[in-house]
Coordinates of C-alpha atoms and ligand atoms in Angstrom, one line a residue:
M980 CA -15.3 8.1 38.4
A981 CA -11.9 9.0 37.0
V982 CA -13.4 10.1 33.7
Q983 CA -16.0 12.2 35.4
D984 CA -13.5 14.0 37.7
Q985 CA -11.4 15.0 34.6
V986 CA -14.5 16.3 32.9
S987 CA -15.5 18.5 35.8
N988 CA -12.1 20.2 35.5
N989 CA -12.9 21.2 32.0
A990 CA -15.7 23.0 30.2
L991 CA -18.5 20.4 30.5
L992 CA -20.6 20.3 33.6
N993 CA -21.2 16.9 35.1
S994 CA -24.6 15.4 34.4
A995 CA -26.5 14.6 37.6
F996 CA -26.6 10.9 36.8
Q997 CA -24.6 8.7 34.4
A998 CA -26.3 6.4 31.9
L999 CA -25.4 2.8 32.6
R1000 CA -23.8 1.2 29.5
L1001 CA -26.3 -0.6 27.2
G1002 CA -26.4 -4.2 28.4
S1003 CA -26.2 -3.4 32.1
I1004 CA -30.0 -3.7 32.5
K1005 CA -31.8 -6.8 31.4
P1006 CA -35.6 -6.4 31.0
M1007 CA -37.7 -9.1 32.5
G1008 CA -41.4 -9.9 32.9
W1009 CA -43.9 -7.8 31.0
L1010 CA -41.3 -5.4 29.7
R1011 CA -39.2 -8.2 28.1
N1012 CA -42.4 -9.5 26.6
Q1013 CA -43.0 -6.1 24.9
L1014 CA -39.5 -6.4 23.4
E1015 CA -40.2 -9.9 22.2
I1016 CA -43.5 -8.8 20.7
Q1017 CA -41.7 -6.0 18.9
K1018 CA -39.0 -8.4 17.7
N1019 CA -41.6 -10.8 16.3
G1020 CA -43.4 -8.0 14.6
L1021 CA -42.2 -4.9 12.8
T1022 CA -38.8 -4.5 14.3
G1023 CA -37.6 -8.0 13.6
H1024 CA -39.0 -8.1 10.1
L1025 CA -39.2 -4.6 8.7
D1026 CA -36.1 -5.0 6.5
A1027 CA -37.8 -7.8 4.6
H1028 CA -41.0 -5.9 4.0
W1029 CA -40.1 -2.3 3.6
E1030 CA -37.7 -1.2 0.9
D1031 CA -36.4 1.9 2.7
V1032 CA -34.6 -0.2 5.3
G1033 CA -34.1 -3.3 3.1
P1034 CA -30.9 -4.5 1.5
N1035 CA -30.8 -1.7 -1.0
S1036 CA -30.6 1.0 1.7
G1037 CA -27.9 3.6 1.0
W1038 CA -26.7 2.8 4.6
L1039 CA -25.9 -0.7 3.4
G1040 CA -24.2 0.5 0.2
G1041 CA -27.3 0.2 -2.0
S1042 CA -28.9 2.9 -4.2
G1043 CA -32.0 3.2 -2.1
E1044 CA -33.0 5.6 0.7
G1045 CA -29.8 7.1 2.2
W1046 CA -31.2 9.7 4.5
E1047 CA -32.8 9.2 8.0
R1048 CA -34.7 5.9 7.7
G1049 CA -31.8 3.5 7.9
P1050 CA -30.3 5.2 10.9
Y1051 CA -33.7 5.6 12.6
Y1052 CA -34.3 1.9 12.2
V1053 CA -31.0 0.8 13.7
D1054 CA -31.4 3.3 16.5
G1055 CA -34.1 1.0 17.8
L1056 CA -33.1 -2.3 16.3
L1057 CA -29.6 -2.3 17.9
P1058 CA -30.6 -1.8 21.5
L1059 CA -33.4 -4.2 21.1
A1060 CA -31.0 -6.9 19.7
Y1061 CA -28.5 -6.5 22.6
L1062 CA -31.2 -6.2 25.3
L1063 CA -32.7 -9.5 24.1
E1064 CA -29.2 -11.0 23.4
D1065 CA -30.8 -12.3 20.2
Q1066 CA -28.1 -13.4 17.8
T1067 CA -30.2 -13.0 14.7
L1068 CA -31.1 -9.5 15.5
I1069 CA -27.5 -8.7 16.6
E1070 CA -26.2 -9.8 13.2
K1071 CA -28.9 -7.8 11.5
A1072 CA -28.0 -4.7 13.4
N1073 CA -24.3 -5.2 13.0
K1074 CA -24.5 -5.2 9.2
W1075 CA -25.4 -1.5 9.4
I1076 CA -22.6 -0.8 11.8
E1077 CA -20.0 -2.6 9.7
W1078 CA -21.1 -0.8 6.5
T1079 CA -21.0 2.5 8.4
L1080 CA -17.6 2.0 10.0
A1081 CA -16.2 0.9 6.6
S1082 CA -17.7 3.9 4.8
Q1083 CA -15.4 6.5 6.4
K1084 CA -13.3 8.4 3.9
E1085 CA -9.9 9.9 4.3
D1086 CA -11.3 13.2 5.4
G1087 CA -13.3 11.6 8.2
S1088 CA -16.8 11.9 6.6
F1089 CA -18.9 8.7 6.3
G1090 CA -22.2 7.4 5.1
P1091 CA -24.0 7.1 1.7
A1092 CA -22.7 9.2 -1.2
L1093 CA -24.6 12.4 -1.6
K1094 CA -27.2 12.1 -4.4
T1095 CA -26.7 14.0 -7.6
V1096 CA -29.6 15.9 -9.0
N1097 CA -29.2 17.3 -12.5
H1098 CA -25.5 16.6 -12.3
E1099 CA -25.2 18.7 -9.2
V1100 CA -24.3 17.0 -5.9
A1101 CA -27.1 17.6 -3.4
Q1102 CA -26.1 20.0 -0.6
Q1103 CA -24.9 18.5 2.6
D1104 CA -27.6 17.7 5.2
W1105 CA -26.1 16.9 8.6
W1106 CA -29.2 15.5 10.3
Q1107 CA -29.0 11.8 9.3
Y1108 CA -25.5 11.6 10.8
F1109 CA -26.8 12.7 14.2
I1110 CA -28.9 9.6 14.4
M1111 CA -26.1 7.2 13.2
L1112 CA -23.7 8.7 15.8
K1113 CA -26.2 8.0 18.6
V1114 CA -26.4 4.4 17.3
L1115 CA -22.6 4.1 17.4
T1116 CA -22.4 5.3 21.0
Q1117 CA -24.8 2.6 22.0
Y1118 CA -22.9 0.0 20.0
Q1119 CA -19.6 1.0 21.5
E1120 CA -21.0 0.7 25.0
V1121 CA -22.3 -2.7 24.6
T1122 CA -19.4 -4.2 22.5
Q1123 CA -16.5 -2.0 23.5
D1124 CA -15.5 -2.1 19.8
E1125 CA -12.2 -0.3 19.6
R1126 CA -12.9 1.2 16.2
V1127 CA -15.8 3.5 17.3
I1128 CA -13.9 6.1 19.3
P1129 CA -11.3 6.8 16.7
F1130 CA -14.0 6.8 14.0
M1131 CA -16.1 9.4 15.8
T1132 CA -13.0 11.4 16.6
R1133 CA -12.1 11.6 12.9
Y1134 CA -15.6 12.5 12.0
F1135 CA -15.9 15.3 14.5
H1136 CA -12.6 16.7 13.5
Y1137 CA -13.8 16.8 9.9
M1138 CA -17.1 18.3 10.9
N1139 CA -15.5 20.9 13.1
N1140 CA -14.1 22.5 9.9
A1141 CA -16.8 21.6 7.4
V1142 CA -19.8 22.8 9.4
K1143 CA -18.3 26.3 9.5
D1144 CA -18.7 26.5 5.7
L1145 CA -21.9 24.5 5.5
P1146 CA -23.8 25.4 8.6
L1147 CA -26.7 23.4 10.0
K1148 CA -30.0 24.1 8.4
E1149 CA -33.6 23.0 8.6
W1150 CA -33.9 19.6 10.5
A1151 CA -30.3 19.7 11.6
Q1152 CA -30.7 23.2 12.9
A1153 CA -33.7 22.1 14.9
R1154 CA -32.2 18.8 16.2
G1155 CA -28.6 19.8 17.0
A1156 CA -29.0 18.7 20.6
D1157 CA -29.0 15.1 19.4
L1158 CA -25.6 15.7 17.9
L1159 CA -24.3 17.4 21.1
L1160 CA -25.2 14.3 23.0
S1161 CA -22.7 12.3 20.9
I1162 CA -20.1 15.0 21.1
H1163 CA -20.4 15.1 24.9
W1164 CA -20.3 11.3 25.1
L1165 CA -17.0 11.3 23.2
Y1166 CA -15.6 14.2 25.2
E1167 CA -16.2 12.3 28.4
R1168 CA -14.1 9.5 27.0
T1169 CA -11.3 11.4 25.3
Q1170 CA -11.2 15.0 26.7
D1171 CA -10.4 16.1 23.1
S1172 CA -10.7 19.9 23.2
V1173 CA -11.7 20.1 19.5
L1174 CA -15.0 18.6 20.7
L1175 CA -15.7 21.5 22.9
E1176 CA -15.0 23.9 20.0
L1177 CA -17.3 21.9 17.8
A1178 CA -20.0 21.8 20.5
E1179 CA -19.9 25.6 20.8
T1180 CA -20.1 26.0 17.0
I1181 CA -23.1 23.7 16.9
Q1182 CA -24.8 25.5 19.8
G1183 CA -24.3 28.8 17.9
Q1184 CA -25.9 27.4 14.7
M1185 CA -28.9 25.7 16.4
I1186 CA -32.4 27.2 16.8
D1187 CA -32.3 28.9 20.2
W1188 CA -34.8 26.7 21.9
G1189 CA -33.9 28.2 25.3
A1190 CA -35.2 31.5 24.2
I1191 CA -38.4 29.9 22.7
F1192 CA -39.1 28.0 25.9
R1193 CA -38.4 30.9 28.2
K1194 CA -41.1 33.0 26.5
F1195 CA -43.2 30.5 24.6
P1196 CA -44.8 32.2 21.6
Y1197 CA -46.8 29.3 20.1
Q1198 CA -50.0 29.3 22.1
R1199 CA -52.5 28.4 19.5
K1200 CA -53.0 25.6 17.0
Q1201 CA -50.5 26.3 14.3
N1202 CA -50.9 25.8 10.6
E1203 CA -47.8 26.8 8.7
W1204 CA -44.5 25.3 7.9
D1205 CA -42.0 26.3 10.6
H1206 CA -39.4 24.0 12.2
R1207 CA -40.0 25.6 15.6
I1208 CA -43.6 24.3 15.8
H1209 CA -43.0 20.9 14.2
V1210 CA -44.1 18.4 16.9
V1211 CA -41.2 16.0 16.5
N1212 CA -38.7 18.8 16.5
V1213 CA -40.3 20.3 19.7
A1214 CA -40.3 16.8 21.4
M1215 CA -36.6 16.5 20.7
A1216 CA -35.8 20.1 21.5
V1217 CA -37.2 20.0 25.1
K1218 CA -33.9 18.5 26.1
A1219 CA -31.8 21.0 24.2
P1220 CA -31.5 23.7 26.9
A1221 CA -30.4 21.1 29.4
V1222 CA -27.8 19.7 27.0
I1223 CA -26.5 23.2 26.4
Y1224 CA -26.6 23.9 30.1
R1225 CA -23.7 21.4 30.4
Q1226 CA -21.7 23.7 28.1
T1227 CA -22.7 27.1 29.5
G1228 CA -23.6 26.4 33.2
R1229 CA -26.3 29.1 32.8
D1230 CA -29.2 28.5 35.1
E1231 CA -31.6 30.1 32.6
E1232 CA -31.0 27.2 30.3
R1233 CA -32.0 24.7 32.9
E1234 CA -35.0 26.8 33.8
A1235 CA -36.1 26.9 30.2
V1236 CA -36.7 23.2 30.2
Y1237 CA -39.3 23.5 33.0
Q1238 CA -40.9 26.6 31.5
G1239 CA -41.1 24.9 28.1
I1240 CA -42.8 21.8 29.4
T1241 CA -45.2 23.8 31.5
D1242 CA -46.2 26.0 28.5
L1243 CA -46.4 23.1 26.0
M1244 CA -48.8 21.3 28.4
R1245 CA -50.8 24.4 29.1
Y1246 CA -51.4 25.2 25.4
H1247 CA -51.1 21.9 23.7
G1248 CA -51.2 19.2 26.5
Q1249 CA -53.1 16.0 26.2
A1250 CA -54.3 13.4 28.8
H1251 CA -51.5 11.0 28.0
G1252 CA -48.7 13.4 29.0
M1253 CA -47.7 14.5 25.5
F1254 CA -48.5 17.7 23.8
S1255 CA -50.4 17.5 20.5
G1256 CA -49.0 17.8 17.0
D1257 CA -50.5 16.5 13.9
E1258 CA -47.5 18.0 12.1
W1259 CA -47.6 21.4 14.0
L1260 CA -48.4 22.0 17.6
S1261 CA -52.2 21.7 17.6
G1262 CA -53.8 22.7 20.9
T1263 CA -55.6 20.8 23.7
H1264 CA -58.6 19.4 21.9
P1265 CA -58.8 15.6 22.6
S1266 CA -59.4 14.9 18.9
Q1267 CA -56.1 16.5 17.7
G1268 CA -53.4 14.1 16.8
V1269 CA -50.0 13.2 18.2
E1270 CA -47.4 11.7 16.0
L1271 CA -45.7 8.5 17.0
C1272 CA -42.2 9.9 16.3
A1273 CA -43.0 12.7 18.8
V1274 CA -43.9 10.1 21.4
V1275 CA -40.7 8.1 21.1
E1276 CA -38.5 11.2 20.8
Y1277 CA -40.2 12.8 23.9
M1278 CA -39.4 9.7 25.8
F1279 CA -35.7 9.9 24.7
S1280 CA -35.7 13.6 25.8
M1281 CA -37.0 12.6 29.2
E1282 CA -34.4 9.9 29.6
N1283 CA -31.7 12.5 28.9
L1284 CA -33.3 15.2 31.1
V1285 CA -33.4 12.9 34.1
R1286 CA -29.8 12.0 33.4
I1287 CA -28.6 15.6 33.1
L1288 CA -30.7 17.3 35.7
G1289 CA -31.4 14.5 38.1
D1290 CA -35.1 15.4 38.6
G1291 CA -37.6 12.6 39.1
L1292 CA -40.3 14.8 37.4
F1293 CA -38.8 13.7 34.0
G1294 CA -39.2 10.1 35.1
D1295 CA -42.9 10.8 35.8
I1296 CA -43.4 12.1 32.3
L1297 CA -41.4 9.3 30.8
E1298 CA -43.7 6.8 32.4
K1299 CA -46.8 8.6 31.6
V1300 CA -45.9 8.8 27.9
G1301 CA -44.2 5.4 27.6
F1302 CA -46.9 3.4 29.5
N1303 CA -49.8 5.1 27.7
A1304 CA -49.2 6.9 24.4
L1305 CA -46.5 4.5 23.1
P1306 CA -48.5 1.2 23.2
A1307 CA -51.7 2.9 22.1
A1308 CA -50.4 3.9 18.7
I1309 CA -49.2 0.3 17.8
S1310 CA -51.3 -2.8 17.3
P1311 CA -51.0 -5.4 20.0
E1312 CA -49.0 -7.8 17.7
W1313 CA -46.7 -5.0 16.6
D1314 CA -47.7 -5.5 13.0
S1315 CA -49.1 -2.0 12.3
H1316 CA -49.0 1.5 13.8
Q1317 CA -50.6 4.9 13.6
Y1318 CA -48.9 8.1 12.6
D1319 CA -51.4 10.2 14.6
Q1320 CA -53.3 9.1 17.7
Q1321 CA -56.2 10.9 19.3
V1322 CA -57.1 10.8 23.0
N1323 CA -60.8 10.6 22.0
Q1324 CA -60.4 8.2 19.1
V1325 CA -63.7 6.8 18.0
M1326 CA -62.9 5.7 14.5
C1327 CA -59.6 5.2 12.6
N1328 CA -60.1 5.7 8.9
A1329 CA -58.9 7.8 6.0
A1330 CA -61.5 10.5 6.5
K1331 CA -60.5 14.1 6.6
R1332 CA -59.7 15.3 10.1
P1333 CA -58.9 18.8 11.5
W1334 CA -55.2 18.4 10.9
V1335 CA -52.5 18.9 8.3
N1336 CA -51.4 15.3 7.9
S1337 CA -53.0 13.3 5.2
P1338 CA -56.3 11.6 6.0
D1339 CA -54.8 8.1 6.4
A1340 CA -52.5 9.4 9.3
N1341 CA -54.7 7.7 11.9
R1342 CA -55.1 4.4 10.1
F1343 CA -53.1 1.5 11.5
G1344 CA -50.7 0.4 8.8
L1345 CA -47.2 0.0 7.5
E1346 CA -46.5 3.6 6.6
P1347 CA -49.6 5.7 7.1
N1348 CA -49.1 9.3 6.1
F1349 CA -45.3 9.1 5.8
G1350 CA -42.7 6.6 6.7
C1351 CA -40.7 8.4 9.4
C1352 CA -42.6 6.7 12.3
T1353 CA -42.3 3.3 10.5
A1354 CA -38.5 3.7 10.8
N1355 CA -38.3 5.6 14.2
M1356 CA -40.9 3.8 16.4
H1357 CA -38.5 1.0 17.4
Q1358 CA -36.5 3.0 19.9
G1359 CA -39.3 3.5 22.4
W1360 CA -39.3 0.4 24.5
P1361 CA -35.6 -0.5 24.2
K1362 CA -34.4 2.9 25.3
L1363 CA -36.9 3.0 28.2
A1364 CA -35.6 -0.5 29.3
A1365 CA -32.0 0.7 29.0
S1366 CA -32.7 3.8 31.1
L1367 CA -34.6 2.2 34.0
W1368 CA -31.6 2.8 36.3
M1369 CA -28.7 5.2 36.2
G1370 CA -25.5 5.6 38.2
T1371 CA -24.9 8.4 40.7
H1372 CA -21.6 10.3 41.1
D1373 CA -21.1 9.0 44.6
G1374 CA -21.0 5.4 43.5
G1375 CA -24.6 4.5 43.9
I1376 CA -27.6 3.9 41.6
A1377 CA -30.9 5.7 40.9
A1378 CA -34.2 4.3 39.8
V1379 CA -35.6 6.4 36.9
S1380 CA -38.5 4.2 36.2
Y1381 CA -40.0 0.9 37.6
A1382 CA -40.4 -2.2 35.5
P1383 CA -39.2 -5.8 36.0
C1384 CA -35.5 -6.1 35.2
Q1385 CA -32.1 -7.3 36.5
L1386 CA -29.4 -4.7 36.8
Q1387 CA -25.7 -5.5 36.9
T1388 CA -23.2 -2.8 37.5
S1389 CA -20.4 -1.9 39.9
V1390 CA -21.0 0.4 42.9
A1391 CA -18.9 2.0 45.6
D1392 CA -15.6 1.5 43.8
D1393 CA -15.6 -1.9 42.2
T1394 CA -18.2 -3.8 44.2
D1395 CA -20.3 -5.9 41.9
L1396 CA -24.0 -5.3 42.3
S1397 CA -26.8 -7.4 40.9
L1398 CA -30.3 -5.9 41.6
T1399 CA -33.4 -7.9 40.7
V1400 CA -36.5 -5.8 40.4
Q1401 CA -39.7 -7.9 40.6
T1402 CA -42.9 -6.0 39.8
E1403 CA -45.9 -5.7 37.6
Y1404 CA -45.8 -1.9 37.9
P1405 CA -47.4 0.1 36.3
F1406 CA -50.3 -2.4 36.5
R1407 CA -49.7 -3.0 40.2
E1408 CA -48.5 -0.9 43.2
Q1409 CA -45.8 -3.2 44.6
I1410 CA -42.1 -3.3 43.7
R1411 CA -39.6 -5.7 45.2
M1412 CA -35.8 -5.3 44.8
D1413 CA -33.3 -7.9 45.8
V1414 CA -29.7 -6.9 46.3
A1415 CA -26.8 -9.3 45.6
L1416 CA -23.3 -8.0 46.3
S1417 CA -19.8 -9.3 45.9
K1418 CA -19.1 -7.8 49.3
A1419 CA -20.9 -5.5 51.7
A1420 CA -20.6 -1.9 50.6
A1421 CA -21.8 1.6 51.5
F1422 CA -23.5 3.4 48.7
P1423 CA -26.8 5.3 48.0
I1424 CA -29.8 3.9 46.3
L1425 CA -32.1 6.6 45.0
L1426 CA -35.7 5.6 44.6
R1427 CA -37.9 7.8 42.4
I1428 CA -41.0 8.7 44.2
P1429 CA -43.6 9.7 41.6
G1430 CA -45.1 13.2 42.0
W1431 CA -48.6 11.6 41.9
C1432 CA -47.9 9.3 44.9
K1433 CA -49.1 10.8 48.2
R1434 CA -48.3 7.9 50.5
P1435 CA -45.2 6.0 49.3
E1436 CA -44.0 3.2 51.5
V1437 CA -40.5 1.7 51.5
R1438 CA -39.2 -1.1 53.7
V1439 CA -35.6 -2.4 53.8
N1440 CA -35.4 -5.9 55.2
K1441 CA -39.0 -5.4 56.5
Q1442 CA -38.1 -2.2 58.3
W1443 CA -40.0 1.0 57.4
Q1444 CA -37.9 3.8 56.1
Q1445 CA -38.4 7.5 56.8
L1446 CA -38.4 9.0 53.3
Q1447 CA -37.0 12.4 52.5
V1448 CA -37.9 13.2 48.9
V1449 CA -35.5 15.6 47.2
N1450 CA -35.9 16.3 43.4
G1451 CA -38.3 13.4 43.2
F1452 CA -35.9 10.9 44.7
A1453 CA -35.8 9.3 48.2
R1454 CA -32.2 8.5 49.0
I1455 CA -31.3 5.4 51.1
D1456 CA -27.7 5.4 52.3
R1457 CA -26.5 2.4 54.2
L1458 CA -24.0 -0.4 54.3
W1459 CA -25.8 -2.8 51.9
Q1460 CA -25.3 -6.5 52.4
D1461 CA -25.7 -9.3 50.1
G1462 CA -29.3 -10.5 50.4
D1463 CA -30.9 -7.2 51.4
C1464 CA -34.4 -6.6 50.2
I1465 CA -36.2 -3.4 49.4
E1466 CA -40.0 -3.4 49.2
M1467 CA -41.9 -0.4 47.9
I1468 CA -45.6 0.3 47.6
L1469 CA -46.7 3.2 45.5
P1470 CA -50.5 3.6 46.2
M1471 CA -52.3 4.7 43.0
D1472 CA -55.2 6.9 44.0
V1473 CA -57.8 7.7 41.3
E1474 CA -57.6 11.3 40.2
L1475 CA -59.7 13.3 37.8
D1476 CA -57.8 16.0 35.9
E1477 CA -60.0 18.8 34.7
R1478 CA -59.7 19.7 31.0
N1479 CA -61.5 22.2 28.7
N1480 CA -65.3 22.4 28.9
H1481 CA -65.2 20.9 32.4
A1482 CA -64.4 17.5 30.9
V1483 CA -62.1 15.2 32.8
N1484 CA -59.6 12.5 32.3
V1485 CA -59.1 9.6 34.8
Q1486 CA -55.6 8.8 36.1
S1487 CA -54.4 6.3 38.6
G1488 CA -50.7 6.2 39.2
P1489 CA -48.8 6.5 35.9
L1490 CA -51.8 5.1 33.9
V1491 CA -54.5 7.0 32.2
Y1492 CA -57.9 5.2 32.1
V1493 CA -60.2 5.3 29.1
L1494 CA -63.5 3.8 28.0
P1495 CA -62.6 1.2 25.4
L1496 CA -65.0 0.8 22.4
G1497 CA -65.7 -2.4 20.6
E1498 CA -63.3 -2.5 17.6
Q1499 CA -63.9 -3.9 14.2
W1500 CA -60.7 -4.1 12.2
I1501 CA -61.1 -3.9 8.4
R1502 CA -58.2 -4.6 6.1
V1503 CA -58.0 -1.9 3.5
R1504 CA -54.7 -2.8 2.0
E1505 CA -53.2 -6.3 1.9
R1506 CA -49.5 -6.9 1.7
E1507 CA -47.4 -9.9 2.2
R1508 CA -47.2 -9.4 5.9
F1509 CA -47.9 -5.9 7.2
H1510 CA -51.3 -4.8 6.1
D1511 CA -53.2 -1.5 6.5
W1512 CA -56.4 -1.3 8.6
E1513 CA -59.3 0.9 9.5
V1514 CA -60.9 0.4 12.8
Y1515 CA -64.6 1.1 13.4
P1516 CA -66.5 1.2 16.6
T1517 CA -69.0 -1.5 17.5
S1518 CA -70.3 0.2 20.7
A1519 CA -71.4 3.6 21.7
W1520 CA -68.8 6.2 22.6
Q1521 CA -70.9 9.2 23.7
Y1522 CA -70.6 8.5 27.5
A1523 CA -70.3 11.0 30.3
L1524 CA -69.2 10.0 33.7
V1525 CA -71.5 10.3 36.7
R1526 CA -70.1 12.8 39.1
D1527 CA -69.0 11.4 42.4
A1528 CA -69.6 7.8 41.3
A1529 CA -67.0 5.4 42.9
F1530 CA -64.1 3.9 41.0
E1531 CA -63.7 0.2 41.9
R1532 CA -60.3 -1.2 41.0
T1533 CA -60.3 -4.8 39.6
E1534 CA -57.3 -6.8 38.5
Q1535 CA -56.6 -9.8 36.4
A1536 CA -53.3 -11.5 35.6
V1537 CA -50.8 -9.6 33.5
S1538 CA -50.7 -11.5 30.3
H1539 CA -48.1 -11.7 27.6
Q1540 CA -49.6 -8.6 25.9
P1541 CA -51.3 -6.6 28.6
Y1542 CA -51.9 -3.7 26.2
Q1543 CA -55.1 -4.9 24.8
T1544 CA -58.6 -4.5 26.1
A1545 CA -59.4 -8.2 26.3
S1546 CA -56.5 -8.8 28.7
A1547 CA -56.4 -5.4 30.5
P1548 CA -54.5 -6.3 33.7
V1549 CA -56.4 -3.6 35.7
K1550 CA -59.7 -1.9 35.3
L1551 CA -61.6 0.9 37.0
V1552 CA -65.3 0.2 37.2
T1553 CA -67.5 3.3 37.4
E1554 CA -70.8 4.7 36.1
G1555 CA -71.8 6.7 33.1
K1556 CA -74.6 7.7 30.8
I1557 CA -75.0 8.2 27.1
L1558 CA -75.4 11.7 26.0
A1559 CA -77.9 13.0 23.4
N1560 CA -75.8 16.0 22.6
W1561 CA -72.3 14.8 21.9
L1562 CA -71.8 14.7 18.2
M1563 CA -69.1 13.8 15.6
E1564 CA -67.3 16.7 14.1
Q1565 CA -65.0 16.3 11.2
H1566 CA -65.0 12.5 11.6
S1567 CA -63.9 12.7 15.2
A1568 CA -65.6 13.0 18.6
G1569 CA -66.6 16.7 18.8
D1570 CA -66.1 19.0 21.7
P1571 CA -67.1 17.3 25.0
P1572 CA -70.4 19.2 25.5
L1573 CA -70.3 22.0 28.0
N1574 CA -73.9 21.1 29.2
P1575 CA -74.1 17.3 28.8
R1576 CA -77.7 16.1 28.3
P1577 CA -78.0 12.3 29.0
Y1578 CA -80.8 10.1 27.6
P1579 CA -83.2 9.3 30.5
G1580 CA -82.7 6.1 32.4
E1581 CA -80.4 4.3 34.7
A1582 CA -76.6 4.9 34.7
T1583 CA -74.5 2.2 32.9
R1584 CA -71.6 0.3 34.5
L1585 CA -68.5 1.3 32.6
E1586 CA -65.2 -0.6 32.7
L1587 CA -62.3 1.7 32.1
V1588 CA -59.0 0.2 31.0
P1589 CA -55.5 1.6 30.6
Y1590 CA -55.2 4.0 27.7
G1591 CA -52.6 1.8 25.9
C1592 CA -55.0 -1.1 25.8
A1593 CA -57.7 0.6 23.7
R1594 CA -57.2 1.5 20.0
L1595 CA -60.7 3.0 20.1
R1596 CA -61.5 5.0 23.2
I1597 CA -62.9 7.9 25.1
G1598 CA -60.2 9.4 27.3
E1599 CA -61.7 12.8 28.0
F1600 CA -65.2 12.6 29.5
P1601 CA -67.9 15.1 30.1
V1602 CA -69.2 14.8 33.7
L1603 CA -72.9 14.7 34.8
Ligands
LIG2790 ZN1 -43.0 10.1 12.3

């Protein structure tokens, strides 16, 4: 608390919650399995199969790629390595850290030498350093390595002068909030006033996202080069006004976050909780794409928004995107991914679709369309796992998202807390938390009550709790004893969200449910290990749901990889009919018909599965 008290005397507003240092939360159960699967697939082996993060990377002293790809990769590899406590991965991640720390020059700058083009040194781009600085903050938290804070201090002193002559431009101008996160992180540890000066300079050079989100001008599908409508920039920028709010204290910055998300969803929202963007923001049609980089960056934005603003709404969005859109774009074995996913995705191949990205953007592969997602996708699960719980300013803890884990931290001035969360949420409604304490202690536990949950139930040691939900959290204050047990039930009613053309998507709890199609995977490019695939349907997709048909929930065991249709841990069984008038348009499912015309005959039993299970699917249905 001492650090935070000092901060509040200065120019940086406290965040509502504090991130727990990387390593405090150990993922378990299905979430740990996701991390293991990722380790055994692309994250653990990418360096041996993709030159851009291989031994010749500029970020390892080689002559290869020296821009964003190395830092992107380590930004996911490093937290994965330490969450799994996997020595091989830790050594792999630490190679990048050691090279980076050793690369610092006298003036404080670091990183690969700038390339020369026609004997002229390329102009400074600041963006790639933002990523590596985020990596270093995580590395310092988990290892307490004493070199990191002086290293970052020297760099920011250098930057404080250099950025006045060479201001942020392009990507860096759009993504300055990610730099501010690291500046704030360091300021909380050193109270160095130069950091506040730098933060103000950066804020002044950034795109004014607050102004954009307060009066959102991009209401239609966009088609021209502009950093302000680039889907990954926007996914990152949603947190920018809140980050800047810590510097200015202006309520309008905080409000801009809410206005921005509301308008993004109104004009570009998709069933899985993201807004579309197959390069540029691209409207609400369920066949528009969403880039995987935007998915993982939006998750990171939500993790920061809940930390800074303390509103459970951002945990709701984090879960919806993380539990649906993230797994859907990656193969179950984590050996290929898509650049762009569609909600109504009936075929993944390199045919021209109504978007700017190249036709192969929705193939599953090593680097479909462009390699940014290949490098950046690794941060999704590890950062979600590291953000499941946060600290409160009055010595307690807050649940941001629910997944099986064990949390170790100190509460109420130096009492050791170990909290074991046993659950198969989001596939089940029950969550059990066991409290182990070094001594009895009074502190609050804030439980996020999702906005979709109408009848939450919480018991402490079998006693029902009266819940008062404020900002999405129910606060339980008591003298906690070793051995206390919290049991939660979050009933997941089935809800139909109406979309354009009176189509609907089906939601239950944080999961979106879709009709999975039979999938035939055809290898279109063979490599040593990570191949490229097209996926073709082996069953009909043109189904409408029958209005007012029941949804029967069925469950089967949560398997090692629950995100595949064959092992879907939960299904909703309902009825539908094939339509005669739902057609393909531009190699995708066309508009859900406004007047759906079914073939005559009985309705068919349909088994809907969680969105992330199905790589081919219908997620937005016409209704009969
Ligand atoms: Zn990308």
